[in-house]
């Protein structure tokens, strides 16, 4: 009998655990930041998002450690990649759905979301005398009675500018009258009243640096960069996350862009993904460009002419370049310094020319024959 009882208990516990674990597939929601954790690396599960649906590719054929055909796609929104595949839909139909991709864009109330709060002294200024504004308070709500009470008076009583709660409590028709009055605020000490005309401010998502670093653009995957605390999508601009030979995808490229004379025109053309964790929130105005940028008088960005023979002052050179020159060419006079096609070129009076990348790394030297 005791064995039978124990068997029943075990069965009941097993059924309970099975019920707890039987969460319907596809009911989870993921932000891009949360999705990035499922990159298939170091034993982690591998999830991808395509057209807003999150799929599990952990055990899918052709996927190893989150990579597919040499591309690390797990943990990313792979919509653009799958759009170019002729068999993508058939592949997706065979994958388990685990949830949906959602925006972690925040919507917050502005400081003006509530109607004004009045003290009794404030309220006393709105008496309605000589045709001025007339306000009354009833149960903590401040009403505008300017167009209802002549000079703030009602049935011979001066109510404008006062807390008329006691008076209205004695009136059988008070509620119907109050329902017809405009509400202009609340009385101090009572709950504030939401302004029905207030709008909320929507902000771009907050992106962690780990998420940025996971989106390098390698093998055609999504590429993010950070400039001035803003995260941009450069997938369709920088091939495999590289620009002018530099791997910028997945990095904070603020310093690099500060050295570029045409960087702002490029940034204006890039889709904004969000703001870097710790940076000020950026209001989302539904404009894919930088706030306030609008149409730019600059020509459309051309990767080949971003850097075109721009003269650079010696003091503005990266410190690594200055140190190199002082160590090896201190006795030579500099004739010209240019930023050309993403490289610093320093020409000396004897026609010796040095070439450095934007990080200040030495590339080559040319001598006059």
Short mmCIF file of C-alpha atoms in Angstrom, two decimals:
data_model
loop_
_atom_site.label_atom_id
_atom_site.label_comp_id
_atom_site.label_asym_id
_atom_site.label_seq_id
_atom_site.Cartn_x
_atom_site.Cartn_y
_atom_site.Cartn_z
CA UNK A 1 0.00 0.00 0.00
CA UNK A 2 2.84 2.33 0.83
CA UNK A 3 4.50 1.61 -2.51
CA UNK A 4 1.27 2.38 -4.34
CA UNK A 5 0.97 5.70 -2.50
CA UNK A 6 4.56 6.65 -3.39
CA UNK A 7 3.94 5.74 -7.02
CA UNK A 8 0.89 7.99 -7.12
CA UNK A 9 2.86 10.87 -5.60
CA UNK A 10 5.65 10.45 -8.17
CA UNK A 11 3.13 10.42 -11.02
CA UNK A 12 1.42 13.56 -9.70
CA UNK A 13 4.74 15.42 -9.40
CA UNK A 14 5.75 14.35 -12.90
CA UNK A 15 2.47 15.54 -14.36
CA UNK A 16 2.79 18.85 -12.52
CA UNK A 17 6.32 19.43 -13.84
CA UNK A 18 5.25 18.51 -17.35
CA UNK A 19 2.40 20.99 -17.16
CA UNK A 20 4.75 23.73 -15.95
CA UNK A 21 7.19 23.08 -18.76
CA UNK A 22 4.53 22.83 -21.42
CA UNK A 23 4.65 26.52 -22.31
CA UNK A 24 3.13 27.07 -25.74
CA UNK A 25 5.86 27.53 -28.33
CA UNK A 26 6.20 30.89 -29.93
CA UNK A 27 4.78 32.92 -27.04
CA UNK A 28 8.03 34.61 -26.00
CA UNK A 29 8.93 38.14 -26.99
CA UNK A 30 12.48 39.31 -27.66
CA UNK A 31 14.09 42.69 -28.05
CA UNK A 32 17.19 42.89 -30.25
CA UNK A 33 19.29 43.09 -27.09
CA UNK A 34 17.70 39.95 -25.66
CA UNK A 35 17.97 38.12 -28.98
CA UNK A 36 21.73 38.83 -29.07
CA UNK A 37 22.18 36.49 -26.09
CA UNK A 38 21.14 33.52 -28.24
CA UNK A 39 24.13 33.54 -30.57
CA UNK A 40 24.92 29.82 -30.44
CA UNK A 41 28.35 30.46 -28.96
CA UNK A 42 29.83 28.48 -26.07
CA UNK A 43 26.86 26.15 -25.87
CA UNK A 44 24.19 28.86 -25.93
CA UNK A 45 21.01 28.33 -27.93
CA UNK A 46 20.92 29.82 -31.40
CA UNK A 47 17.96 32.00 -32.35
CA UNK A 48 17.40 34.21 -35.38
CA UNK A 49 14.70 36.71 -36.23
CA UNK A 50 13.18 36.94 -39.69
CA UNK A 51 10.36 39.39 -40.47
CA UNK A 52 9.56 39.75 -36.79
CA UNK A 53 9.42 36.01 -36.01
CA UNK A 54 12.11 34.39 -33.83
CA UNK A 55 13.23 30.90 -34.86
CA UNK A 56 15.36 28.28 -33.08
CA UNK A 57 18.25 27.15 -35.30
CA UNK A 58 20.21 25.43 -32.52
CA UNK A 59 19.82 21.96 -34.01
CA UNK A 60 18.93 22.93 -37.56
CA UNK A 61 20.72 21.33 -40.47
CA UNK A 62 23.48 23.50 -41.86
CA UNK A 63 23.86 25.51 -38.64
CA UNK A 64 26.89 25.15 -36.38
CA UNK A 65 27.44 27.32 -33.29
CA UNK A 66 25.05 29.91 -34.68
CA UNK A 67 26.74 30.09 -38.07
CA UNK A 68 25.19 29.24 -41.42
CA UNK A 69 27.22 29.05 -44.61
CA UNK A 70 30.06 30.86 -42.88
CA UNK A 71 27.89 33.67 -41.53
CA UNK A 72 27.27 34.15 -37.80
CA UNK A 73 23.57 34.93 -37.92
CA UNK A 74 22.37 33.60 -34.56
CA UNK A 75 21.44 36.36 -32.15
CA UNK A 76 20.61 38.81 -34.94
CA UNK A 77 17.74 39.99 -37.09
CA UNK A 78 18.53 38.02 -40.25
CA UNK A 79 15.63 39.36 -42.31
CA UNK A 80 17.88 41.03 -44.89
CA UNK A 81 19.98 37.88 -45.33
CA UNK A 82 16.99 35.59 -45.78
CA UNK A 83 15.41 38.01 -48.23
CA UNK A 84 18.20 37.22 -50.68
CA UNK A 85 17.85 33.43 -50.37
CA UNK A 86 15.62 31.64 -52.91
CA UNK A 87 14.86 28.84 -50.45
CA UNK A 88 14.44 30.92 -47.33
CA UNK A 89 10.72 30.34 -46.82
CA UNK A 90 11.07 26.57 -47.14
CA UNK A 91 13.89 26.68 -44.59
CA UNK A 92 11.91 28.81 -42.17
CA UNK A 93 8.88 26.52 -42.42
CA UNK A 94 10.99 23.70 -40.94
CA UNK A 95 12.32 25.73 -38.00
CA UNK A 96 10.69 25.83 -34.55
CA UNK A 97 9.17 29.21 -33.75
CA UNK A 98 10.04 30.45 -30.29
CA UNK A 99 8.56 33.94 -30.27
CA UNK A 100 8.42 37.35 -31.85
CA UNK A 101 10.82 40.26 -32.14
CA UNK A 102 9.61 43.43 -30.48
CA UNK A 103 10.95 46.93 -30.19
CA UNK A 104 12.23 47.98 -26.79
CA UNK A 105 11.48 51.57 -27.70
CA UNK A 106 10.34 53.34 -24.57
CA UNK A 107 7.30 55.56 -24.30
CA UNK A 108 7.35 57.96 -21.38
CA UNK A 109 5.23 60.83 -20.20
CA UNK A 110 6.58 64.33 -20.50
CA UNK A 111 6.55 66.67 -17.49
CA UNK A 112 3.47 68.35 -19.03
CA UNK A 113 1.38 65.17 -18.98
CA UNK A 114 -0.63 66.39 -16.00
CA UNK A 115 -2.96 69.32 -15.70
CA UNK A 116 -1.80 72.18 -13.42
CA UNK A 117 -1.98 71.79 -9.64
CA UNK A 118 -3.58 74.73 -7.82
CA UNK A 119 -3.12 75.82 -4.24
CA UNK A 120 -6.07 77.54 -2.57
CA UNK A 121 -4.17 80.83 -2.97
CA UNK A 122 -3.77 80.14 -6.70
CA UNK A 123 -7.44 79.34 -7.01
CA UNK A 124 -8.38 82.58 -5.26
CA UNK A 125 -7.01 84.54 -8.23
CA UNK A 126 -9.71 83.16 -10.53
CA UNK A 127 -12.78 84.87 -9.11
CA UNK A 128 -14.43 85.84 -12.39
CA UNK A 129 -14.64 89.47 -11.28
CA UNK A 130 -15.24 91.92 -14.14
CA UNK A 131 -15.43 89.12 -16.67
CA UNK A 132 -12.10 87.52 -15.78
CA UNK A 133 -11.55 83.75 -15.60
CA UNK A 134 -13.60 81.97 -12.96
CA UNK A 135 -12.45 78.65 -11.48
CA UNK A 136 -13.94 76.55 -8.70
CA UNK A 137 -12.74 73.40 -6.96
CA UNK A 138 -15.01 70.48 -6.17
CA UNK A 139 -13.61 67.34 -4.53
CA UNK A 140 -10.09 68.31 -5.54
CA UNK A 141 -10.91 68.94 -9.21
CA UNK A 142 -10.60 72.49 -10.55
CA UNK A 143 -13.27 73.48 -13.06
CA UNK A 144 -13.60 76.47 -15.38
CA UNK A 145 -16.97 78.16 -14.77
CA UNK A 146 -16.19 81.37 -16.67
CA UNK A 147 -18.95 80.84 -19.22
CA UNK A 148 -21.43 79.41 -16.73
CA UNK A 149 -21.24 81.67 -13.66
CA UNK A 150 -21.58 85.38 -14.43
CA UNK A 151 -18.58 87.14 -12.86
CA UNK A 152 -17.97 84.00 -10.83
CA UNK A 153 -21.37 84.11 -9.13
CA UNK A 154 -23.98 81.33 -9.04
CA UNK A 155 -27.45 81.86 -7.63
CA UNK A 156 -26.21 85.00 -5.92
CA UNK A 157 -23.20 83.29 -4.30
CA UNK A 158 -19.61 84.20 -5.11
CA UNK A 159 -18.15 80.77 -5.93
CA UNK A 160 -15.42 81.73 -8.40
CA UNK A 161 -12.01 81.38 -6.79
CA UNK A 162 -13.20 79.10 -4.00
CA UNK A 163 -13.41 75.45 -3.00
CA UNK A 164 -17.12 74.90 -3.59
CA UNK A 165 -17.21 71.23 -2.55
CA UNK A 166 -19.60 71.82 0.37
CA UNK A 167 -21.98 73.91 -1.77
CA UNK A 168 -22.10 71.33 -4.57
CA UNK A 169 -22.64 68.49 -2.09
CA UNK A 170 -26.00 70.09 -1.22
CA UNK A 171 -27.14 70.37 -4.84
CA UNK A 172 -29.15 67.49 -6.37
CA UNK A 173 -28.02 68.44 -9.88
CA UNK A 174 -24.38 69.19 -9.10
CA UNK A 175 -22.90 66.16 -10.85
CA UNK A 176 -24.66 66.84 -14.13
CA UNK A 177 -23.41 70.43 -14.01
CA UNK A 178 -19.84 69.36 -13.20
CA UNK A 179 -19.87 66.89 -16.07
CA UNK A 180 -20.45 69.77 -18.45
CA UNK A 181 -17.60 71.93 -17.14
CA UNK A 182 -14.05 71.99 -18.53
CA UNK A 183 -11.50 70.53 -16.11
CA UNK A 184 -8.42 72.76 -15.84
CA UNK A 185 -6.45 71.14 -13.03
CA UNK A 186 -6.42 69.64 -9.57
CA UNK A 187 -6.26 71.07 -6.09
CA UNK A 188 -3.05 70.64 -4.12
CA UNK A 189 -3.19 67.53 -1.95
CA UNK A 190 -5.34 65.57 -4.37
CA UNK A 191 -4.28 63.16 -7.09
CA UNK A 192 -2.98 64.93 -10.21
CA UNK A 193 -5.16 64.71 -13.31
CA UNK A 194 -3.74 63.48 -16.59
CA UNK A 195 -3.95 65.99 -19.40
CA UNK A 196 -6.11 64.34 -22.11
CA UNK A 197 -4.28 66.38 -24.75
CA UNK A 198 -0.79 65.48 -23.57
CA UNK A 199 1.39 63.40 -25.86
CA UNK A 200 4.01 60.88 -24.81
CA UNK A 201 7.58 61.05 -25.96
CA UNK A 202 8.93 57.93 -27.63
CA UNK A 203 12.61 57.17 -27.41
CA UNK A 204 14.91 54.94 -29.40
CA UNK A 205 15.88 51.64 -27.72
CA UNK A 206 18.83 51.56 -25.35
CA UNK A 207 21.52 49.26 -26.77
CA UNK A 208 24.30 47.69 -24.74
CA UNK A 209 27.90 47.72 -25.97
CA UNK A 210 27.77 43.92 -25.97
CA UNK A 211 24.99 44.05 -28.54
CA UNK A 212 26.97 46.49 -30.68
CA UNK A 213 30.05 44.27 -30.51
CA UNK A 214 27.96 41.27 -31.60
CA UNK A 215 26.94 43.06 -34.81
CA UNK A 216 30.26 43.33 -36.64
CA UNK A 217 28.97 42.86 -40.18
CA UNK A 218 31.21 39.81 -40.64
CA UNK A 219 30.21 37.62 -43.58
CA UNK A 220 27.35 39.90 -44.51
CA UNK A 221 25.67 39.97 -41.09
CA UNK A 222 24.22 43.08 -39.46
CA UNK A 223 26.74 45.83 -38.72
CA UNK A 224 26.31 48.48 -36.00
CA UNK A 225 28.58 51.36 -35.07
CA UNK A 226 28.43 53.88 -32.25
CA UNK A 227 29.11 57.57 -32.83
CA UNK A 228 28.55 60.08 -30.06
CA UNK A 229 26.42 57.64 -28.05
CA UNK A 230 24.09 56.93 -30.98
CA UNK A 231 23.98 53.44 -32.50
CA UNK A 232 23.74 53.36 -36.30
CA UNK A 233 23.07 50.51 -38.73
CA UNK A 234 25.82 50.46 -41.39
CA UNK A 235 24.97 47.04 -42.83
CA UNK A 236 24.15 48.42 -46.27
CA UNK A 237 26.96 50.97 -46.30
CA UNK A 238 30.05 49.23 -44.93
CA UNK A 239 30.83 45.91 -46.63
CA UNK A 240 31.22 43.25 -43.92
CA UNK A 241 31.46 46.10 -41.42
CA UNK A 242 34.59 47.54 -43.01
CA UNK A 243 35.05 51.12 -44.18
CA UNK A 244 38.13 52.43 -45.94
CA UNK A 245 39.88 49.19 -44.97
CA UNK A 246 39.06 49.59 -41.28
CA UNK A 247 36.86 47.22 -39.28
CA UNK A 248 34.32 49.63 -37.79
CA UNK A 249 31.30 47.34 -37.48
CA UNK A 250 30.74 46.38 -33.87
CA UNK A 251 32.81 49.26 -32.49
CA UNK A 252 32.51 52.73 -31.03
CA UNK A 253 33.71 54.76 -34.01
CA UNK A 254 33.31 58.19 -32.42
CA UNK A 255 37.02 59.06 -32.60
CA UNK A 256 37.26 57.97 -36.25
CA UNK A 257 34.24 60.01 -37.28
CA UNK A 258 35.44 63.09 -35.41
CA UNK A 259 38.46 63.12 -37.73
CA UNK A 260 36.35 63.00 -40.89
CA UNK A 261 35.32 66.31 -42.48
CA UNK A 262 32.23 64.74 -44.06
CA UNK A 263 31.16 62.42 -41.24
CA UNK A 264 27.95 64.26 -40.40
CA UNK A 265 26.59 63.94 -43.93
CA UNK A 266 27.22 60.19 -43.75
CA UNK A 267 25.61 59.85 -40.32
CA UNK A 268 22.57 61.75 -41.56
CA UNK A 269 22.01 59.02 -44.12
CA UNK A 270 22.26 56.09 -41.69
CA UNK A 271 19.33 54.40 -39.93
CA UNK A 272 19.41 54.94 -36.17
CA UNK A 273 19.12 51.74 -34.14
CA UNK A 274 19.13 53.28 -30.67
CA UNK A 275 21.32 54.93 -28.07
CA UNK A 276 24.26 53.35 -26.30
CA UNK A 277 23.64 52.29 -22.73
CA UNK A 278 24.63 55.21 -20.49
CA UNK A 279 24.15 57.84 -23.20
CA UNK A 280 21.24 60.33 -23.12
CA UNK A 281 17.96 58.99 -24.50
CA UNK A 282 17.20 60.05 -28.06
CA UNK A 283 13.58 61.00 -28.93
CA UNK A 284 12.26 58.96 -31.84
CA UNK A 285 10.60 61.34 -34.26
CA UNK A 286 10.03 58.55 -36.79
CA UNK A 287 12.70 60.21 -38.89
CA UNK A 288 15.35 57.69 -39.95
CA UNK A 289 18.04 60.34 -39.87
CA UNK A 290 19.71 62.15 -37.05
CA UNK A 291 17.41 64.54 -35.16
CA UNK A 292 17.16 67.91 -36.83
CA UNK A 293 19.21 66.85 -39.80
CA UNK A 294 16.41 66.93 -42.35
CA UNK A 295 17.47 67.33 -45.93
CA UNK A 296 21.12 68.13 -46.29
CA UNK A 297 22.53 70.48 -48.87
CA UNK A 298 25.56 68.20 -49.10
CA UNK A 299 25.78 65.87 -52.06
CA UNK A 300 24.77 62.27 -51.51
CA UNK A 301 27.43 60.36 -49.64
CA UNK A 302 29.99 58.70 -51.84
CA UNK A 303 32.31 56.22 -50.18
CA UNK A 304 35.07 57.20 -52.57
CA UNK A 305 34.97 60.92 -51.94
CA UNK A 306 34.37 61.10 -48.21
CA UNK A 307 37.97 62.15 -47.75
CA UNK A 308 39.18 64.38 -50.54
CA UNK A 309 42.53 66.09 -50.13
CA UNK A 310 41.64 67.87 -46.91
CA UNK A 311 44.50 69.82 -45.33
CA UNK A 312 45.18 68.90 -41.73
CA UNK A 313 47.05 70.88 -39.10
CA UNK A 314 49.91 69.05 -37.42
CA UNK A 315 48.34 69.56 -34.02
CA UNK A 316 45.21 67.73 -35.22
CA UNK A 317 47.09 64.60 -36.20
CA UNK A 318 46.59 61.52 -33.99
CA UNK A 319 49.22 61.48 -31.25
CA UNK A 320 50.64 58.22 -32.62
CA UNK A 321 51.54 59.97 -35.88
CA UNK A 322 53.13 62.93 -34.10
CA UNK A 323 55.21 60.56 -31.98
CA UNK A 324 56.35 58.64 -35.07
CA UNK A 325 57.43 61.80 -36.89
CA UNK A 326 59.27 63.17 -33.87
CA UNK A 327 61.08 59.86 -33.42
CA UNK A 328 62.14 59.34 -37.04
CA UNK A 329 61.83 62.60 -38.99
CA UNK A 330 62.34 65.36 -36.46
CA UNK A 331 65.02 67.02 -38.61
CA UNK A 332 62.80 67.32 -41.69
CA UNK A 333 60.42 70.15 -42.49
CA UNK A 334 56.84 69.17 -43.18
CA UNK A 335 55.64 70.52 -46.50
CA UNK A 336 52.03 69.32 -46.51
CA UNK A 337 49.62 67.18 -44.49
CA UNK A 338 46.51 65.79 -46.17
CA UNK A 339 43.64 63.50 -45.25
CA UNK A 340 43.01 61.66 -48.49
CA UNK A 341 40.71 58.66 -49.04
CA UNK A 342 40.76 57.81 -45.35
CA UNK A 343 44.53 58.03 -44.90
CA UNK A 344 46.87 60.65 -43.51
CA UNK A 345 49.64 61.58 -45.95
CA UNK A 346 52.55 63.67 -44.66
CA UNK A 347 54.89 65.10 -47.27
CA UNK A 348 58.27 66.53 -46.24
CA UNK A 349 60.32 69.20 -48.01
CA UNK A 350 62.62 66.53 -49.50
CA UNK A 351 59.53 64.86 -51.08
CA UNK A 352 59.53 61.96 -48.63
CA UNK A 353 55.92 60.95 -48.04
CA UNK A 354 54.54 58.98 -45.09
CA UNK A 355 51.17 57.28 -45.03
CA UNK A 356 49.13 56.42 -41.91
CA UNK A 357 45.62 55.08 -41.32
CA UNK A 358 43.05 56.98 -39.27
CA UNK A 359 44.15 55.22 -36.11
CA UNK A 360 47.67 56.59 -36.56
CA UNK A 361 49.21 53.28 -37.62
CA UNK A 362 52.15 53.60 -40.00
CA UNK A 363 51.45 52.12 -43.46
CA UNK A 364 54.18 53.09 -45.88
CA UNK A 365 56.92 55.54 -46.87
CA UNK A 366 57.74 56.80 -50.35
CA UNK A 367 60.96 58.53 -51.37
CA UNK A 368 61.57 60.82 -54.32
CA UNK A 369 63.56 58.94 -56.95
#
